Short mmCIF file of C-alpha atoms and ligand atoms in Angstrom, two decimals:
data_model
loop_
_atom_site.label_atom_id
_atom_site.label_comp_id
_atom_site.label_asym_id
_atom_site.label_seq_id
_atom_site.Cartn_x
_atom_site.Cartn_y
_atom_site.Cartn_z
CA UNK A 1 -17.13 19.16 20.78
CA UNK A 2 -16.68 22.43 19.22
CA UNK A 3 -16.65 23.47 15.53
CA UNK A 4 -16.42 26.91 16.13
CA UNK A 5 -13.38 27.80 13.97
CA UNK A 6 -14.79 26.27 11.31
CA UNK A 7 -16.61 28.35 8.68
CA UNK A 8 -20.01 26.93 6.75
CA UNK A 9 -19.06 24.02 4.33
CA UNK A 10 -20.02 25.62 1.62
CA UNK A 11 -17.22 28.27 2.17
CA UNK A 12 -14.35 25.69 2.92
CA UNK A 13 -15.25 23.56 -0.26
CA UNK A 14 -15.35 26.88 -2.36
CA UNK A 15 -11.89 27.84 -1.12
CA UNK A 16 -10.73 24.30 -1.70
CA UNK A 17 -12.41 24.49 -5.41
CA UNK A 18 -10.59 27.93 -5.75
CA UNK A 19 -7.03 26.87 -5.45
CA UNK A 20 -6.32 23.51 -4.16
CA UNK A 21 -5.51 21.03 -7.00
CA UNK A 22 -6.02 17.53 -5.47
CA UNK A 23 -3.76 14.13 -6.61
CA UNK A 24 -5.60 11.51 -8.33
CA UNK A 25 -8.63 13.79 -8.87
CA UNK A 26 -10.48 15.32 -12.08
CA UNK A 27 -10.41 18.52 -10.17
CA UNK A 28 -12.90 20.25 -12.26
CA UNK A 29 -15.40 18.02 -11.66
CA UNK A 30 -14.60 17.57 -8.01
CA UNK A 31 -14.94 21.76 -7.94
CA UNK A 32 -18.46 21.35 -9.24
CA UNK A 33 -19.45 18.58 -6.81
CA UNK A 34 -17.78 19.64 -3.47
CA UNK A 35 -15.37 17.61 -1.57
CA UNK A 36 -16.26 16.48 1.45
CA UNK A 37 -14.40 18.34 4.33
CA UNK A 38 -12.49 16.22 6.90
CA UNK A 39 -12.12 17.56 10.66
CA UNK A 40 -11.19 15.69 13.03
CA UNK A 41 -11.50 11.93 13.51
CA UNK A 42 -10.72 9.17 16.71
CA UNK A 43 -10.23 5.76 16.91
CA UNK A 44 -11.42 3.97 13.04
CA UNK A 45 -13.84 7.23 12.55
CA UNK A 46 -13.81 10.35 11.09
CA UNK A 47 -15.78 13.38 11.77
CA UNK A 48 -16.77 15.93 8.54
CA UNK A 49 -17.64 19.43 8.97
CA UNK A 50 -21.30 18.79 8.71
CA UNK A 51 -20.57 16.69 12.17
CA UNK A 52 -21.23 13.37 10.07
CA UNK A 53 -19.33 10.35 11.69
CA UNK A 54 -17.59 7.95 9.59
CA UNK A 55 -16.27 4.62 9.37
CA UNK A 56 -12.34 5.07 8.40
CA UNK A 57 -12.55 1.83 6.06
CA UNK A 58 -9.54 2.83 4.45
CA UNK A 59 -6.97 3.77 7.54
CA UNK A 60 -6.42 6.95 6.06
CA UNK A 61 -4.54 5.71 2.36
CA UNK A 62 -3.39 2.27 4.04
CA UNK A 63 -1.58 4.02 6.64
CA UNK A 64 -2.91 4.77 9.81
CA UNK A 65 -1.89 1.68 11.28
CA UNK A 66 -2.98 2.66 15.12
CA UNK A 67 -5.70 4.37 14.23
CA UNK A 68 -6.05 8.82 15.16
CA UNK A 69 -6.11 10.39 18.13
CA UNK A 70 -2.90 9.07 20.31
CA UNK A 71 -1.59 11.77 21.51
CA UNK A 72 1.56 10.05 22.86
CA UNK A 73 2.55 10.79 19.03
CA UNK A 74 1.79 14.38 19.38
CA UNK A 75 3.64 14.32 22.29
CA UNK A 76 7.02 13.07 20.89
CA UNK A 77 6.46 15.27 17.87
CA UNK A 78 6.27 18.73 20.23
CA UNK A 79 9.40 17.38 21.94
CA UNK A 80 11.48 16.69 19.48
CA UNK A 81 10.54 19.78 18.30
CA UNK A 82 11.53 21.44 20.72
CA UNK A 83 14.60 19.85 21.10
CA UNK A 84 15.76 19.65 17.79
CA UNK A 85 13.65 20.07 15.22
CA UNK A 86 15.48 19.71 12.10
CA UNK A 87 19.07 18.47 11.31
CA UNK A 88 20.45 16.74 8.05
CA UNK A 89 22.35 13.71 8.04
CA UNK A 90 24.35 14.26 4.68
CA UNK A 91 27.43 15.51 6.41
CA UNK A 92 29.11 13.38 8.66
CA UNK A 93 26.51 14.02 11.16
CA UNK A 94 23.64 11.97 12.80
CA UNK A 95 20.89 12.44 15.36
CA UNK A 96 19.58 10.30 18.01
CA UNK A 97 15.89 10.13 16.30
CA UNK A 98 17.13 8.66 13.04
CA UNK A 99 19.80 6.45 14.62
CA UNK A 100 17.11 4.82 17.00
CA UNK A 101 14.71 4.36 14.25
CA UNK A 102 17.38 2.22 12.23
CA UNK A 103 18.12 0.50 15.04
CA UNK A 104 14.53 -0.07 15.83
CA UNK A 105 13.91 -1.32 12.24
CA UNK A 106 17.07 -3.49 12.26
CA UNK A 107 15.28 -5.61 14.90
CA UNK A 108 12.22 -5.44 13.47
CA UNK A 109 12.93 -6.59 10.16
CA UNK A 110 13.56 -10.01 8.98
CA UNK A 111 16.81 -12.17 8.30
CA UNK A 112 19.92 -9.64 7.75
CA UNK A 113 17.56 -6.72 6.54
CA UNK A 114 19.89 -4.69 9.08
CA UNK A 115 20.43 -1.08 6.67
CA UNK A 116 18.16 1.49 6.78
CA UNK A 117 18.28 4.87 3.93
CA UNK A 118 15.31 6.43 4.88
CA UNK A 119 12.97 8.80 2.42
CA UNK A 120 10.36 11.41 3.01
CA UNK A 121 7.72 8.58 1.15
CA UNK A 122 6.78 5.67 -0.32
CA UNK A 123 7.39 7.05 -3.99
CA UNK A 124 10.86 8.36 -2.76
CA UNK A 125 12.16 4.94 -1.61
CA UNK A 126 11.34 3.27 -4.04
CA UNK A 127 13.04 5.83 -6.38
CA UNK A 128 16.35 5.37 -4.12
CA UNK A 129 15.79 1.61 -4.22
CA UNK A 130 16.27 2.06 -8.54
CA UNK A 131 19.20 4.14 -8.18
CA UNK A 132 20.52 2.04 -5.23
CA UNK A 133 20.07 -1.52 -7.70
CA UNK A 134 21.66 -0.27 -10.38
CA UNK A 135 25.14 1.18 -8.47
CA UNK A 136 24.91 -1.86 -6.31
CA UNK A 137 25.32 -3.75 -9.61
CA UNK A 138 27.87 -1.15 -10.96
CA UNK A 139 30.15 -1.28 -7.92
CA UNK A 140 30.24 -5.31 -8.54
CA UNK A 141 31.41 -4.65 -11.90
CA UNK A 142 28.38 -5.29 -13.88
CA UNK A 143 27.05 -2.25 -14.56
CA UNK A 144 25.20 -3.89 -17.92
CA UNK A 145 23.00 -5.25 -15.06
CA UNK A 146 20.48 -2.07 -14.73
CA UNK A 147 16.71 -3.56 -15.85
CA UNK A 148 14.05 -3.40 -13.21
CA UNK A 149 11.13 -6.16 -13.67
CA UNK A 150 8.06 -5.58 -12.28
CA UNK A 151 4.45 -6.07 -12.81
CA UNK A 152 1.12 -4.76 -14.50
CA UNK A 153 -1.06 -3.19 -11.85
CA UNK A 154 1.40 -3.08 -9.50
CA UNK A 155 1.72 0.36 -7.44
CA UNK A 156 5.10 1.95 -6.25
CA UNK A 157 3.79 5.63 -6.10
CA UNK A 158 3.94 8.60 -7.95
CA UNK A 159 7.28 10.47 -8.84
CA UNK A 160 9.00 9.57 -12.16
CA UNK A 161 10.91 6.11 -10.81
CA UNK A 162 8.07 5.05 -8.74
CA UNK A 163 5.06 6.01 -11.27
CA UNK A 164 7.47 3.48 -14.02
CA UNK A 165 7.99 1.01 -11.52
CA UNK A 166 4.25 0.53 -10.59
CA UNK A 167 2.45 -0.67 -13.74
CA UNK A 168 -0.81 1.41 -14.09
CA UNK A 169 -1.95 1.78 -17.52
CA UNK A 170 -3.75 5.24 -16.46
CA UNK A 171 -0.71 6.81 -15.04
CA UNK A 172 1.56 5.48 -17.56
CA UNK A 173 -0.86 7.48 -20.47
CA UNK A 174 0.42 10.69 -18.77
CA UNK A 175 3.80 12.59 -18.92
CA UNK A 176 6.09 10.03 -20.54
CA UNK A 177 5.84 6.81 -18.18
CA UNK A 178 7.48 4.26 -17.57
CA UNK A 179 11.19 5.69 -17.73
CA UNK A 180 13.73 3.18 -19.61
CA UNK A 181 14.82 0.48 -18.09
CA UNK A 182 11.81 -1.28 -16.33
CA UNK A 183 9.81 -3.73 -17.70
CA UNK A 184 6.41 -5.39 -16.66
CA UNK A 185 5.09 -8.89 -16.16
CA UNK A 186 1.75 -9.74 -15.69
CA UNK A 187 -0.01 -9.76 -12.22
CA UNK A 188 -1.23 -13.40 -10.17
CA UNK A 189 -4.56 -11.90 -9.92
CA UNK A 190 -6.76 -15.05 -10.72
CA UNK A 191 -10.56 -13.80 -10.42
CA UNK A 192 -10.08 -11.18 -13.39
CA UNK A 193 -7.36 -13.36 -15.48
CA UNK A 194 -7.04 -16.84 -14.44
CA UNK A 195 -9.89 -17.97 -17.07
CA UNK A 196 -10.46 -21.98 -16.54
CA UNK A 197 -6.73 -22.79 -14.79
CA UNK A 198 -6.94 -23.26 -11.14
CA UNK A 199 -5.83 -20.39 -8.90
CA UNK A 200 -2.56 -22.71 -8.19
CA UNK A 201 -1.88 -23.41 -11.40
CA UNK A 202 -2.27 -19.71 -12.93
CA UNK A 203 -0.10 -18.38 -9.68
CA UNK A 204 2.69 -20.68 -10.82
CA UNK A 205 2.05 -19.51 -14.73
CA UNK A 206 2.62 -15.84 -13.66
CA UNK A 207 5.95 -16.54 -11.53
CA UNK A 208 7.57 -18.39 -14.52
CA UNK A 209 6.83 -15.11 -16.77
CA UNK A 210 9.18 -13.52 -14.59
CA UNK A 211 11.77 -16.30 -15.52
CA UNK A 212 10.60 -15.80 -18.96
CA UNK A 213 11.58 -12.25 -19.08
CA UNK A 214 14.75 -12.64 -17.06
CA UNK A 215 15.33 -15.48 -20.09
CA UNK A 216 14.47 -13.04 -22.78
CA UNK A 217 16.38 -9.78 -21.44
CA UNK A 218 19.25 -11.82 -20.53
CA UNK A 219 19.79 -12.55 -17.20
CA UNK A 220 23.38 -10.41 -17.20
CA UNK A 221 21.32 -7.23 -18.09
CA UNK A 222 18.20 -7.85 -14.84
CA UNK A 223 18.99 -6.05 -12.05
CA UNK A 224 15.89 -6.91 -9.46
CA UNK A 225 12.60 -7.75 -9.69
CA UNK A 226 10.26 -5.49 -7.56
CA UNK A 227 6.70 -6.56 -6.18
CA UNK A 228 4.27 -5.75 -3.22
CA UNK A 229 3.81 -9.44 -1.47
CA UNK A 230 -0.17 -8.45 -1.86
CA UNK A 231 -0.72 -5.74 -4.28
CA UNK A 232 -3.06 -2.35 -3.13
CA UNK A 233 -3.90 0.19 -5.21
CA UNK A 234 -4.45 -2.27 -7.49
CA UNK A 235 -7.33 -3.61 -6.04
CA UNK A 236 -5.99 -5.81 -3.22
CA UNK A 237 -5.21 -8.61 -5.23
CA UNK A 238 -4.37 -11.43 -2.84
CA UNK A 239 -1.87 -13.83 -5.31
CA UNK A 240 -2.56 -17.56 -5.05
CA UNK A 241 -0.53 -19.28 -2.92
CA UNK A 242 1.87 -20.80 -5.04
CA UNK A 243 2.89 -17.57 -6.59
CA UNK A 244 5.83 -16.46 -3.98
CA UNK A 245 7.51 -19.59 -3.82
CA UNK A 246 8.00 -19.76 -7.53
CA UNK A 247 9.33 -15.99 -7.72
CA UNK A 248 11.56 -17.11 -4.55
CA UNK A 249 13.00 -19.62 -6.54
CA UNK A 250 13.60 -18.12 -10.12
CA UNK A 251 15.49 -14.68 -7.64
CA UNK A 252 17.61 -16.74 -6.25
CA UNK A 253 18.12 -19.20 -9.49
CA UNK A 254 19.27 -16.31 -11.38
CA UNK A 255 20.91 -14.10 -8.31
CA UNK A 256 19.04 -10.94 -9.50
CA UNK A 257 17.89 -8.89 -6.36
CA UNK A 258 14.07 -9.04 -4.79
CA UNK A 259 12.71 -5.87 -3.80
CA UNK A 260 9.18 -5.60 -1.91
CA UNK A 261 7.51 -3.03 -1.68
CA UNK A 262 6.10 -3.35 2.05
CA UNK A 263 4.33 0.19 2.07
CA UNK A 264 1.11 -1.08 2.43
CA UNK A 265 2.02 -5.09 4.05
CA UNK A 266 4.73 -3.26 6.37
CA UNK A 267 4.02 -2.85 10.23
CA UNK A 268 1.14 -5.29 10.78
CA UNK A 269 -1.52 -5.36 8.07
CA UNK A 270 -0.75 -9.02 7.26
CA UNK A 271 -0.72 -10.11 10.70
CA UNK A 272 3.49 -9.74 10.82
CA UNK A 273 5.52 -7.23 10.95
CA UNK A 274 5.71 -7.84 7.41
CA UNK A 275 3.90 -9.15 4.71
CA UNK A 276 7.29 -10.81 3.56
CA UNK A 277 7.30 -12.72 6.69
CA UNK A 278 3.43 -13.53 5.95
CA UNK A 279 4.58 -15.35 2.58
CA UNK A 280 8.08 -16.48 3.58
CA UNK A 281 9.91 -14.16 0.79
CA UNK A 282 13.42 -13.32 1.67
CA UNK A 283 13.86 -9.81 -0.36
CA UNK A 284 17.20 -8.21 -0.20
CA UNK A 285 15.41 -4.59 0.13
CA UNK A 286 12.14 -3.94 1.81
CA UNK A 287 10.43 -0.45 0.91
CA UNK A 288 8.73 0.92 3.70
CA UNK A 289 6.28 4.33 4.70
CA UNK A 290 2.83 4.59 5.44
CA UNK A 291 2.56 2.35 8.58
CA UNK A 292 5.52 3.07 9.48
CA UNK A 293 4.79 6.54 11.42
CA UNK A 294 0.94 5.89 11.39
CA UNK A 295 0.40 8.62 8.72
CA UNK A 296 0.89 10.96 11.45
CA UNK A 297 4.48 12.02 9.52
CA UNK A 298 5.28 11.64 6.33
CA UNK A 299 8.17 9.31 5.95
CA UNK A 300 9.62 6.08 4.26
CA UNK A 301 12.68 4.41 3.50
CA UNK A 302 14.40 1.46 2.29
CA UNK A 303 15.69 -1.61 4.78
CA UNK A 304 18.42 -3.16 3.01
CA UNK A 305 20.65 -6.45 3.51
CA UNK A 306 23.83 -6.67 4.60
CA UNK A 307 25.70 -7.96 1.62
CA UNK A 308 23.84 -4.71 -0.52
CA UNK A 309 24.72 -2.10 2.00
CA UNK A 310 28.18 -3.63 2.83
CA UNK A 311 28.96 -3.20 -1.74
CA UNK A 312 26.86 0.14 -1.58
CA UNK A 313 29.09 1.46 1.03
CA UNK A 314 32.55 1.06 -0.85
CA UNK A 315 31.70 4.64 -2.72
CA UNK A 316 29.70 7.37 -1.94
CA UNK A 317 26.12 7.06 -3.16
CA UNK A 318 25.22 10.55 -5.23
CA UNK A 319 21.60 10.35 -3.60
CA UNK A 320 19.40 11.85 -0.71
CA UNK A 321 16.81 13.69 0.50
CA UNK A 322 16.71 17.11 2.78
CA UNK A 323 14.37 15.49 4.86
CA UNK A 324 16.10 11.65 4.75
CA UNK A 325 15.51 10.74 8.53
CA UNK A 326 13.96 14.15 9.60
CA UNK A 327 14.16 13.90 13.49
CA UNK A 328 10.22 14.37 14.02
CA UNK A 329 8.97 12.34 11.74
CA UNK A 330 11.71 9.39 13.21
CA UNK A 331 10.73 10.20 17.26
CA UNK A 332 6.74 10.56 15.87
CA UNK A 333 7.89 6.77 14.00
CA UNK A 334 9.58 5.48 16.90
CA UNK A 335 6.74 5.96 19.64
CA UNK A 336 4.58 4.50 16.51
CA UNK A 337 6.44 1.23 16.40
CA UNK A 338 6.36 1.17 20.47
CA UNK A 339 3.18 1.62 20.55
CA UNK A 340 2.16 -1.56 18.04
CA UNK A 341 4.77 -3.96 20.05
CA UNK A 342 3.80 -2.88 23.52
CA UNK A 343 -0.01 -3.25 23.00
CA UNK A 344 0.52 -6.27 20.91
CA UNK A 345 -1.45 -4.92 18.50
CA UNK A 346 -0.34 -6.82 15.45
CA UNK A 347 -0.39 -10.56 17.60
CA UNK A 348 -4.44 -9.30 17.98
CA UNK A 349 -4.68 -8.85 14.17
CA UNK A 350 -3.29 -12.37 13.70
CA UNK A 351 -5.31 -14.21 15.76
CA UNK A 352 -7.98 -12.55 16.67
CA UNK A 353 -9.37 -9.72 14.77
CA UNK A 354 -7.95 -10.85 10.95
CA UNK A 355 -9.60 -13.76 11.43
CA UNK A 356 -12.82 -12.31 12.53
CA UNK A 357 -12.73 -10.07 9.68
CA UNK A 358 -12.05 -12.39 6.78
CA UNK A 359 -15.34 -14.49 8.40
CA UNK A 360 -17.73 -11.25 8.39
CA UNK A 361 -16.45 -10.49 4.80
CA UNK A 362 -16.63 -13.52 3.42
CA UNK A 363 -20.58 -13.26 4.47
CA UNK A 364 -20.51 -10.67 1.59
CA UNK A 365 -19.90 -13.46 -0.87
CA UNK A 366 -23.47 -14.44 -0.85
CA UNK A 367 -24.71 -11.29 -2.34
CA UNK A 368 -26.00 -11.23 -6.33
CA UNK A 369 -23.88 -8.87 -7.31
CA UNK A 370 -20.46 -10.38 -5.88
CA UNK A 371 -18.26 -12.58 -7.10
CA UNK A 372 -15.42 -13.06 -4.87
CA UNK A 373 -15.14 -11.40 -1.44
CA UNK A 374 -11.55 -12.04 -0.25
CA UNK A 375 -8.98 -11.14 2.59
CA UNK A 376 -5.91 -11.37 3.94
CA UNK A 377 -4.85 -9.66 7.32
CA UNK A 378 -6.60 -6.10 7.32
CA UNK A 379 -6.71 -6.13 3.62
CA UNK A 380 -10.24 -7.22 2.02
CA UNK A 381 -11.71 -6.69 -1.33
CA UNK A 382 -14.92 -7.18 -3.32
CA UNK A 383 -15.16 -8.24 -6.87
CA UNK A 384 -18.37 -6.65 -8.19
CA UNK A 385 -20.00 -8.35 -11.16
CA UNK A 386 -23.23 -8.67 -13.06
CA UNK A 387 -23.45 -12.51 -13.20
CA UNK A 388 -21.72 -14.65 -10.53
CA UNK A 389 -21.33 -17.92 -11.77
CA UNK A 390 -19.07 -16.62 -14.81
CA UNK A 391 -17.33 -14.03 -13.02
CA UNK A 392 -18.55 -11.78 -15.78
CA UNK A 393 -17.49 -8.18 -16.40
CA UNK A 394 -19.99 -5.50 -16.98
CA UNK A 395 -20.97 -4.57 -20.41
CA UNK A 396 -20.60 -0.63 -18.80
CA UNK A 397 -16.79 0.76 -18.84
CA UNK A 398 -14.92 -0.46 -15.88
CA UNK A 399 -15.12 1.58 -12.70
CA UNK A 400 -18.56 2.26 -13.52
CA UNK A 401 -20.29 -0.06 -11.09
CA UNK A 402 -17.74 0.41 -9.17
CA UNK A 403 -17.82 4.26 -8.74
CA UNK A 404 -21.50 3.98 -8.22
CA UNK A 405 -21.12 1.57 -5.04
CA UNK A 406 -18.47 3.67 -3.91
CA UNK A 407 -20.92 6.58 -3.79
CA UNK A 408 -22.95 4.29 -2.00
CA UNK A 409 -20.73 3.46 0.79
CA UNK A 410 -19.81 7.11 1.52
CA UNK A 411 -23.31 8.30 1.34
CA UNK A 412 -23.12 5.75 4.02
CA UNK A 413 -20.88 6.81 6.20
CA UNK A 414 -18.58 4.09 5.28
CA UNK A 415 -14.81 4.72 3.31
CA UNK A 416 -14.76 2.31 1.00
CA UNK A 417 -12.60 2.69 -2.17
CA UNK A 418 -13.22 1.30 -5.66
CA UNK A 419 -10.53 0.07 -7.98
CA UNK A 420 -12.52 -0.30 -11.35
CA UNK A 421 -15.26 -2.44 -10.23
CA UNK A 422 -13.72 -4.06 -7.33
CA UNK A 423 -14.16 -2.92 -3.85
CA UNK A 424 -11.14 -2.21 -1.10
CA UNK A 425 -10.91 -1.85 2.32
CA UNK A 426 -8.24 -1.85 5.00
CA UNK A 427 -9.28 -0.44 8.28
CA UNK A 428 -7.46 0.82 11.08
CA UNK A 429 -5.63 -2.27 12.60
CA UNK A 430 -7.30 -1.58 16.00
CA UNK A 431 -10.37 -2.16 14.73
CA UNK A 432 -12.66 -4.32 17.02
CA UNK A 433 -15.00 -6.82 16.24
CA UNK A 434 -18.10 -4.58 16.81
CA UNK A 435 -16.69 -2.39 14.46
CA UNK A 436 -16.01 -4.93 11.83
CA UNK A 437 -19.79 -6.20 12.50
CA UNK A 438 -20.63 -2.06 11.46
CA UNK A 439 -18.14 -1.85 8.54
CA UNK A 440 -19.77 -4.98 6.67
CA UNK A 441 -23.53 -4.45 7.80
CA UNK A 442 -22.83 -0.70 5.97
CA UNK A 443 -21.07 -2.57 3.04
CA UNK A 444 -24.07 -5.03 2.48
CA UNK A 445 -26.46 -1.80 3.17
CA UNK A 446 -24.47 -0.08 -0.16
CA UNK A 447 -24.37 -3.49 -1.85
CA UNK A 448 -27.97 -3.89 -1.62
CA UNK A 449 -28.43 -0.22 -2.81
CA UNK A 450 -25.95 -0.22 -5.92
CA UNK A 451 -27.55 -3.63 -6.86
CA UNK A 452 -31.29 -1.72 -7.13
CA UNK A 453 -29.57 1.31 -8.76
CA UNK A 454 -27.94 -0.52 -11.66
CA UNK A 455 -30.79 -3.54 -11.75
CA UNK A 456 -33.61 0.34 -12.10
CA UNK A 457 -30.47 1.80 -14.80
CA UNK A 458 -30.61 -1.74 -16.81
CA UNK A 459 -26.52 -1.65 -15.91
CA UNK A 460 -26.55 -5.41 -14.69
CA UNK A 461 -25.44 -6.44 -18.05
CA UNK A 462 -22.36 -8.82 -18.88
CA UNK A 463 -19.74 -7.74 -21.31
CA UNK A 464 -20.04 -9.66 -24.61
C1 PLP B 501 1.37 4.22 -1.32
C2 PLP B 501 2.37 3.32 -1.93
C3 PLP B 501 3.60 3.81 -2.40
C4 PLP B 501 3.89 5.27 -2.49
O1 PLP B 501 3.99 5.86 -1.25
P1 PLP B 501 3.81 7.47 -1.15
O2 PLP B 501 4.12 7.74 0.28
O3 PLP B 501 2.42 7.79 -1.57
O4 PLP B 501 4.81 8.08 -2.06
C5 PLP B 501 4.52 2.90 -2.85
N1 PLP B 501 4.28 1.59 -2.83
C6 PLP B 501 3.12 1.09 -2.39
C7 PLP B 501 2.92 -0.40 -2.35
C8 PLP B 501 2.12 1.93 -1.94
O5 PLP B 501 0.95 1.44 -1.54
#
């Protein structure tokens, strides 16, 4: 292996201190500190420029799905390239890249999901999915019909529709979130808000606020309800079982459309193609991106249902993107999806390697300073807490055990990400059981070491 076109560390994370502004970052701190440089990476691991190997527990940001280094992807990129590297679809036009991958997804996707308007990225989709709602509803003669529920802690991305349609208090402090229009329910996330009900009983609780709302708006004025079958960036919150039935029944009780957001669930991390097939929803719009190409192109889109694309077709939709169905990211997308159904690679994260890894994580469960450890599919998460039994909060601002864990974990070669003081992972799908055995023996290693650290800093206090 060579690293000689790489200059000393020092000199890359000066440069990136000098001008790069990173998302989701307090960049002037992160100047001070250094980020850590990323090279190359193979397989679940990734190489920095100081030649440390780590553990990819994170598949990139929830998207490398097949994990780096197939070149087969390169390979279709550099040939579509070649061959036509960019056209637009806008303009009575099409291309055999973006056809196929509609086609492909059409298959793919469940019931009469059969539609495909595709995006550059999660956020994007989901911002044509608000717009694409509300004309659905004002093509059917109900334009009144325009409110978007969602929930509190849910995640839809970043740009102005998607930042209001996710419901994260931090994001909506900045820059005038959420937009009108969208409202927020609460989330089924039992461990931090269920109190004494039981997890079935609270899951129910939370579906009916959504009929509550619908009830309270008005159901003529409700346009869809949006949701992520298990929400990510929020801390993998897994929803108790009796949570999607209930929200199946009060969509179609009232008619209003289901949206999920599949970003993160889409392309195998559940165990399905889908995470709506996982949990037996029947949305009318699926959002889709990050597994869809890997990671190794940025692109999304929206699958949607017959009866929506047959009303959203009677006009011409005002909406678009340059890159909507940009032919390399499609062909990179398309030998993506061949590669997870030829090698059968989400059938082994179903019964084998899922499986495998909900039994190694749940081992974590036993440590003093956890109070749930929890999975579903390649999705797992860590409650961190100073006294089990009550599943206490720390006395310390949230994220503050947390962050101190996750400097743990990468000081141990090991991506782990913290959301407040919970801990997420979800690995590369091909991810085999040795390397599961490595991922949790380096999670217990930086449980063990943030447990000493905050016992020596007297942290391991409860909130009052
Ligand atoms: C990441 C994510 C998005 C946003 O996707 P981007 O490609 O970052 O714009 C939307 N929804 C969910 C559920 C996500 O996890």
């Amino acid at each position: 292996m060579t690293l000689t076109n790489i200059a000393p560390t020092a000199e890359l994370q000066a440069l990136d201190a000098a001008h790069h502004m990173h998302p989701f970052t307090a960049n002037g701190a992160l100047g001070k500190k250094g980020a850590r440089i990323i090279t190359r990476a193979e397989g679940v691991r990734l190489t920095d420029s100081e030649g440390a190997e780590l553990i990819d527990g994170m598949a990139g940001l929830w998207c490398v799905n097949i994990g780096y280094g197939r070149s087969e992807l390169a390979e279709a990129a550099a040939r579509q390239m070649r061959e036509l590297p960019y056209y637009n679809t806008f303009f009575q036009t099409s291309h055999v890249p973006a056809l196929q991958l509609a086609a492909k997804l059409a298959e793919l996707a469940p019931g009469d999901l059969n539609h495909v308007f595709f995006a550059g990225s999660g956020s994007e989709a989901n911002d044509t999915n608000l717009r694409m709602v509300r004309q659905y509803w004002a093509l059917k003669g109900q334009p009144e019909r325009c409110v978007v529920i969602s929930r509190r802690n849910g995640y839809h991305g970043s740009t102005m529709g998607g930042g209001s349609l996710g419901g994260m208090a931090a994001m909506h402090a900045q820059g005038g979130l959420p937009i009108p229009g969208i409202v927020h329910i609460d989330q089924p996330y039992w461990y931090g808000e269920g109190g004494e009900m039981s997890p079935e009983d609270f899951g129910r609780a939370r579906a009916q606020q959504l009929e509550e709302k619908i009830l309270e708006l008005g159901p003529e004025t409700v346009a869809a309800f949006i949701a992520e079958p298990v929400q990510g960036a929020g801390g993998v919150i897994i929803p108790p079982e009796s949570y999607w039935p209930e929200i199946q029944r009060i969509v179609d009780k009232y008619g209003i459309l289901l949206i999920a957001d599949e970003v993160i669930t889409g392309f195998g991390r559940l165990g399905h193609w889908f995470g709506s097939q996982s949990y037996g929803i029947r949305p009318h719009i699926m959002t889709i991106a990050k597994g869809l190409s890997s990671g190794y192109q940025p692109i999304g889109g929206s699958i949607v249902c017959d009866e929506v694309a047959h009303v959203i077709g009677q006009d011409e939709f005002n909406h678009g993107y340059t890159y909507s169905g940009h032919p390399v990211a499609a062909a990179v997308a398309l030998e993506n999806l061949r590669i997870l159904e030829e090698e059968g690679i989400i059938a082994r994260v179903r019964e084998e390697t899922a499986p495998y890894l909900a039994r190694a994580w749940a081992s974590l469960g036993d440590h003093p300073l956890v109070g749930e450890a929890v999975s579903r599919g390649m999705m797992a998460s860590l409650a961190l807490t100073p006294d089990k039994a009550s599943r206490a909060r720390f006395a310390a601002e949230p994220g503050t055990a947390g962050y101190i864990c996750r400097e743990f974990s990468f000081g141990n070669n090991l991506v782990m990400r913290h959301v407040g003081d919970r801990m997420i992972i979800a690995p590369p799908l091909v991810i085999t059981p040795t390397d599961i055995d490595e991922l949790v023996t380096r999670a217990r290693r930086t449980l063990d070491q943030t447990h000493a650290h905050l016992r020596a800093e007297g942290m391991l206090k409860a909130a009052a």
